[in-house]
Tab-separated table of C-alpha atoms in Angstrom:
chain	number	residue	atom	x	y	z
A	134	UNK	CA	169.371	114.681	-60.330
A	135	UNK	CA	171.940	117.316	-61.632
A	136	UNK	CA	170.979	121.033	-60.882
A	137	UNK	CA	171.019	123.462	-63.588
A	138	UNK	CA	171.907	127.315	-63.005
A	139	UNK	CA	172.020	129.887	-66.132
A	140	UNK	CA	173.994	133.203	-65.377
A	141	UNK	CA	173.287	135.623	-67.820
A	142	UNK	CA	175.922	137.995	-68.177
A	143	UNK	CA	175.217	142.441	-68.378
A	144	UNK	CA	178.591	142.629	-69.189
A	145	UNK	CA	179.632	142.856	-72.495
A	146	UNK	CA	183.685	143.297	-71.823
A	147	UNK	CA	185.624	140.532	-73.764
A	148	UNK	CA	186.641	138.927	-69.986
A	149	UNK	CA	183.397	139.644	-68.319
A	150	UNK	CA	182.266	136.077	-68.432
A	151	UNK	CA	186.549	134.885	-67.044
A	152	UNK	CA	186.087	137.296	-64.163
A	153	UNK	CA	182.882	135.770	-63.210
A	154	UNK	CA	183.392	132.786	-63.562
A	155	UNK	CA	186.546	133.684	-60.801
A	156	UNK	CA	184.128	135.287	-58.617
A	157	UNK	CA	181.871	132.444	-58.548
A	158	UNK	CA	184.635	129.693	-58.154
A	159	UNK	CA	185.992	131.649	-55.405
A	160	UNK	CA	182.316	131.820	-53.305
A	161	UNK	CA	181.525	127.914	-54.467
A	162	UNK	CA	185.550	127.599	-52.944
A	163	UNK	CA	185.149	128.711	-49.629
A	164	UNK	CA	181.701	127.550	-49.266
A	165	UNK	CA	183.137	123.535	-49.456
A	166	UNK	CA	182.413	122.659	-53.105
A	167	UNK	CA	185.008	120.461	-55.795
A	168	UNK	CA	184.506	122.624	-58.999
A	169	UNK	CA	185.716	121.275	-62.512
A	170	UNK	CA	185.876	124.343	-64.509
A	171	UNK	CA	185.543	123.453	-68.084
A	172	UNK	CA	186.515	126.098	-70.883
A	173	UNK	CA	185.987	125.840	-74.322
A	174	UNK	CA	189.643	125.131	-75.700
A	175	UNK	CA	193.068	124.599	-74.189
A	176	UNK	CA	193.396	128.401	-73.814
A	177	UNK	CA	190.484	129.496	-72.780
A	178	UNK	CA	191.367	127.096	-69.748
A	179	UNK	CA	194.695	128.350	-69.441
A	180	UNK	CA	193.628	131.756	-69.117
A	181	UNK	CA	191.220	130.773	-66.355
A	182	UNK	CA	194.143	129.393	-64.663
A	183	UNK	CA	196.178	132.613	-64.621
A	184	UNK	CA	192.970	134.786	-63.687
A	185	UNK	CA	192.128	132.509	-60.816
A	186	UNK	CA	195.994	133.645	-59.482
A	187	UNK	CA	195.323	137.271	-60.257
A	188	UNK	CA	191.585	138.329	-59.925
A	189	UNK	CA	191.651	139.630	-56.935
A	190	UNK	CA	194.650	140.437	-54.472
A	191	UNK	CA	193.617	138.457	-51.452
A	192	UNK	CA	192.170	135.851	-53.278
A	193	UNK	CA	193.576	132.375	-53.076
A	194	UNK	CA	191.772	129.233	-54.617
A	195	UNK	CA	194.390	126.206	-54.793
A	196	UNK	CA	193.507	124.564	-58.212
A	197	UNK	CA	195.340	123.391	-60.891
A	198	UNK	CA	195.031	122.607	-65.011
A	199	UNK	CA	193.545	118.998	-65.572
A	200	UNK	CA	196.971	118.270	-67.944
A	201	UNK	CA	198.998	118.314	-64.916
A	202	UNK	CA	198.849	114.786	-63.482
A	203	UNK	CA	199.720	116.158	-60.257
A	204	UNK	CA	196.818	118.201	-60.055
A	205	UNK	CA	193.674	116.069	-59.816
A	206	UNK	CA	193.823	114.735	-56.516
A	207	UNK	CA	195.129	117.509	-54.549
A	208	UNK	CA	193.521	120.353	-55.766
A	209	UNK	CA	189.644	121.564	-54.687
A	210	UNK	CA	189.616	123.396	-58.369
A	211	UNK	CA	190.285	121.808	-61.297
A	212	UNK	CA	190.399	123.708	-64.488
A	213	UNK	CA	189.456	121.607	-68.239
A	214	UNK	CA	188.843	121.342	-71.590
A	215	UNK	CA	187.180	118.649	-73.291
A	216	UNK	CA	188.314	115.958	-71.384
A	217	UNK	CA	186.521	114.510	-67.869
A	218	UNK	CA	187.503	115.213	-64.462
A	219	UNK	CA	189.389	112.030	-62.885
A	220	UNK	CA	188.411	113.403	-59.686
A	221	UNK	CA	185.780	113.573	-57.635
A	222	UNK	CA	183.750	117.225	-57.687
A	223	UNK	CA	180.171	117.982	-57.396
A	224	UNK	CA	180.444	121.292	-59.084
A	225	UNK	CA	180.380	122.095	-62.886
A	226	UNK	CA	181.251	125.696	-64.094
A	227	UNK	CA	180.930	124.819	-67.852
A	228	UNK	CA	182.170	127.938	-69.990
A	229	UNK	CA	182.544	125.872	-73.215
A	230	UNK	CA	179.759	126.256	-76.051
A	231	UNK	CA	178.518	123.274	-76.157
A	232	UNK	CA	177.443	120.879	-72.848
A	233	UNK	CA	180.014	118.226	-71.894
A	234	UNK	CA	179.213	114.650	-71.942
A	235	UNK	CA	180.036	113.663	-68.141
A	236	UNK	CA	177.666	117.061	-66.763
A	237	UNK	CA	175.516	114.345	-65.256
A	238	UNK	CA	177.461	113.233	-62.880
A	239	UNK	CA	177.725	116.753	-61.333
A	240	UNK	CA	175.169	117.826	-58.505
A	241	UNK	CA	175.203	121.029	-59.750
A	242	UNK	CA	175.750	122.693	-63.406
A	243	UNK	CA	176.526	126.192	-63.947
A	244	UNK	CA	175.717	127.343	-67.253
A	245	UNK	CA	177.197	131.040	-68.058
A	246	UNK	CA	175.889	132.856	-70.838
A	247	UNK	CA	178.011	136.094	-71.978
A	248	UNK	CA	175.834	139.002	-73.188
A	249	UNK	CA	176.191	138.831	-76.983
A	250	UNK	CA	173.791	137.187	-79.763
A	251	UNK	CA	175.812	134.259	-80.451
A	252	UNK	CA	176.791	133.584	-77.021
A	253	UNK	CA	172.882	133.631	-76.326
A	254	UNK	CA	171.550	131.284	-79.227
A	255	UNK	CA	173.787	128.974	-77.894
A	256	UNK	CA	172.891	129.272	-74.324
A	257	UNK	CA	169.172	128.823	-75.654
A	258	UNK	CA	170.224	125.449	-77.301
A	259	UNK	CA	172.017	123.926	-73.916
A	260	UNK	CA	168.837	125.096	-71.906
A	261	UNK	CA	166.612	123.380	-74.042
A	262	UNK	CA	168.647	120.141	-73.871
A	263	UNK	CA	168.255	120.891	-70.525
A	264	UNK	CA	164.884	121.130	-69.845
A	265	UNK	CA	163.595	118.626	-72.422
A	266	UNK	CA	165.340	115.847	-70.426
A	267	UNK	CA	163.690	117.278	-67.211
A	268	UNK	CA	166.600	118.656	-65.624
A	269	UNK	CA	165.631	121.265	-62.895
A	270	UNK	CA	166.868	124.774	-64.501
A	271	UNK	CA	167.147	128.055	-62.758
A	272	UNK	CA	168.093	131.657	-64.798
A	273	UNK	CA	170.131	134.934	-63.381
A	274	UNK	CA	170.242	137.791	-64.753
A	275	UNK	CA	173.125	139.743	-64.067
């Protein structure tokens, strides 16, 4: 059964939850996971395709965007919106709103939760889904 982690986010810088999401790619990378990263709009994604380049100077994660063809099968990182991975990845880093209809066929489902009002009555709503289905759910604070 899919694994369900909540990060929630100190930060309240408009990029706080891009950078961790970065961070947390980058230690799921190099620890042997396939991630699908799945932002909330085309641009959203895009921008966690340039970050994932820039983050952090001696950082390198081969991934690519999910509308490159190309990209699927090659990369260990995969970076959406909307849309399913063709691939195969066991590793969900979901930054979109709402919860994506092909989560369940993750092992594991990271959930992060930036630290405004909005962002957090949302966040409520997916862990309830969540937990009313029987999911196993775990919550950071940041």
């Amino acid at each position: 059964m899919t694994r369900v982690d909540f990060y929630l986010l100190s930060q309240q810088q408009p990029t706080a939850q891009e950078q961790f999401v970065c961070r947390l790619t980058e230690k799921a990378f190099r620890l042997g996971h396939r991630i699908f990263l799945h932002g909330k709009d085309e641009q959203q994604a895009r921008k966690l395709d340039e970050l994932l380049w820039t983050f952090r100077d001696r950082s390198f994660i081969p991934h690519g965007l999910a509308a490159d063809v190309d990209a699927e099968p090659d990369f260990p990182v995969v970076i959406g919106s909307g849309e399913a991975p063709r691939g195969d990845y066991d590793l969900l880093i979901n930054c979109a709103d709402d919860i994506p209809d092909f989560f369940s066929r993750f092992e594991r489902v990271v959930e992060t939760i930036p630290n405004e009002d909005q962002a957090k009555a949302r966040g409520r709503t997916r862990y309830r889904f969540y937990r009313d289905r029987g999911y196993p759910l775990e919550m950071h604070r940041l």
